[in-house]
């Protein structure tokens, strides 16, 4: 499977959006908003993002724990981050740079 540079760039943008969200919102508000946004994701996306970003597991460890191939975990994280970006943009927390 070939990974295209535009896909990698998009994932980096999504990760930066989530990082900006963490920095932009006060601690209590951040936790509440993060919980709301995570609940709106598909369960498989939420689990993957929680393992990788909140529990700070490596992608390999997260894939093994969830019982899925590494490529599947990466896809779930990428799609979940993309959805989070949309939800955060809609909430007014982040600004799209399109």
CSV table of C-alpha atoms in Angstrom, one decimal:
chain,number,residue,atom,x,y,z
A,1,UNK,CA,0.0,0.0,0.0
A,2,UNK,CA,1.4,3.4,-1.0
A,3,UNK,CA,1.1,6.3,1.4
A,4,UNK,CA,0.7,9.5,-0.5
A,5,UNK,CA,2.3,12.7,0.8
A,6,UNK,CA,-1.0,14.5,0.7
A,7,UNK,CA,-2.4,11.9,3.1
A,8,UNK,CA,0.5,12.4,5.4
A,9,UNK,CA,0.2,16.2,5.2
A,10,UNK,CA,-3.5,16.0,5.9
A,11,UNK,CA,-2.9,13.8,9.0
A,12,UNK,CA,-0.2,16.3,10.3
A,13,UNK,CA,-2.7,19.1,9.8
A,14,UNK,CA,-5.4,17.2,11.7
A,15,UNK,CA,-2.9,16.5,14.5
A,16,UNK,CA,-1.9,20.2,14.6
A,17,UNK,CA,-5.6,21.1,14.8
A,18,UNK,CA,-6.1,18.8,17.8
A,19,UNK,CA,-2.9,20.2,19.4
A,20,UNK,CA,-4.1,23.8,18.8
A,21,UNK,CA,-7.4,22.9,20.4
A,22,UNK,CA,-5.6,21.6,23.5
A,23,UNK,CA,-3.6,24.9,23.8
A,24,UNK,CA,-6.6,27.2,23.0
A,25,UNK,CA,-9.1,26.1,25.5
A,26,UNK,CA,-9.0,26.4,29.3
A,27,UNK,CA,-8.4,23.1,31.1
A,28,UNK,CA,-12.0,22.5,32.3
A,29,UNK,CA,-13.5,23.6,29.1
A,30,UNK,CA,-11.0,21.5,27.2
A,31,UNK,CA,-11.8,18.3,29.0
A,32,UNK,CA,-15.6,18.9,28.5
A,33,UNK,CA,-15.2,19.7,24.8
A,34,UNK,CA,-12.8,16.8,24.3
A,35,UNK,CA,-15.3,14.4,25.9
A,36,UNK,CA,-18.1,15.7,23.7
A,37,UNK,CA,-16.1,15.5,20.5
A,38,UNK,CA,-14.8,12.0,21.3
A,39,UNK,CA,-18.3,10.8,22.0
A,40,UNK,CA,-19.4,11.9,18.5
A,41,UNK,CA,-16.7,9.7,16.8
A,42,UNK,CA,-17.3,6.1,15.8
A,43,UNK,CA,-16.3,3.8,18.7
A,44,UNK,CA,-13.4,2.3,16.7
A,45,UNK,CA,-12.0,5.8,15.9
A,46,UNK,CA,-12.5,7.0,19.5
A,47,UNK,CA,-10.7,3.9,20.9
A,48,UNK,CA,-7.8,4.3,18.5
A,49,UNK,CA,-7.3,8.0,19.3
A,50,UNK,CA,-7.6,7.4,23.0
A,51,UNK,CA,-5.0,4.7,22.9
A,52,UNK,CA,-2.5,6.7,20.8
A,53,UNK,CA,-3.0,10.2,22.1
A,54,UNK,CA,-4.5,10.0,25.6
A,55,UNK,CA,-2.8,6.8,26.8
A,56,UNK,CA,0.3,7.6,24.7
A,57,UNK,CA,0.7,4.1,23.4
A,58,UNK,CA,2.7,3.5,20.2
A,59,UNK,CA,0.6,2.7,17.2
A,60,UNK,CA,1.9,-0.8,17.2
A,61,UNK,CA,1.0,-1.4,20.8
A,62,UNK,CA,-2.5,0.2,20.3
A,63,UNK,CA,-3.1,-2.0,17.2
A,64,UNK,CA,-2.1,-5.1,19.1
A,65,UNK,CA,-4.3,-4.2,22.1
A,66,UNK,CA,-7.3,-3.5,19.9
A,67,UNK,CA,-6.7,-6.7,17.9
A,68,UNK,CA,-6.4,-5.0,14.5
A,69,UNK,CA,-3.7,-4.7,11.9
A,70,UNK,CA,-1.4,-1.6,12.1
A,71,UNK,CA,-2.8,-0.2,8.9
A,72,UNK,CA,-6.4,-0.4,10.2
A,73,UNK,CA,-5.4,1.4,13.4
A,74,UNK,CA,-3.7,4.2,11.4
A,75,UNK,CA,-6.8,4.6,9.2
A,76,UNK,CA,-9.0,4.8,12.2
A,77,UNK,CA,-6.8,7.5,13.8
A,78,UNK,CA,-6.6,9.5,10.6
A,79,UNK,CA,-10.3,9.4,10.0
A,80,UNK,CA,-11.1,10.1,13.6
A,81,UNK,CA,-8.7,13.1,13.7
A,82,UNK,CA,-10.2,14.4,10.5
A,83,UNK,CA,-13.7,14.2,12.0
A,84,UNK,CA,-12.5,15.8,15.2
A,85,UNK,CA,-11.1,18.7,13.1
A,86,UNK,CA,-14.5,19.2,11.5
A,87,UNK,CA,-16.3,19.1,14.9
A,88,UNK,CA,-13.8,21.5,16.5
A,89,UNK,CA,-14.1,23.9,13.5
A,90,UNK,CA,-17.9,23.8,13.9
A,91,UNK,CA,-17.6,24.6,17.6
A,92,UNK,CA,-15.5,27.6,16.8
A,93,UNK,CA,-12.4,26.4,18.7
A,94,UNK,CA,-10.2,26.2,15.7
A,95,UNK,CA,-9.9,28.1,12.5
A,96,UNK,CA,-9.5,26.2,9.2
A,97,UNK,CA,-6.6,27.4,7.1
A,98,UNK,CA,-8.2,26.6,3.7
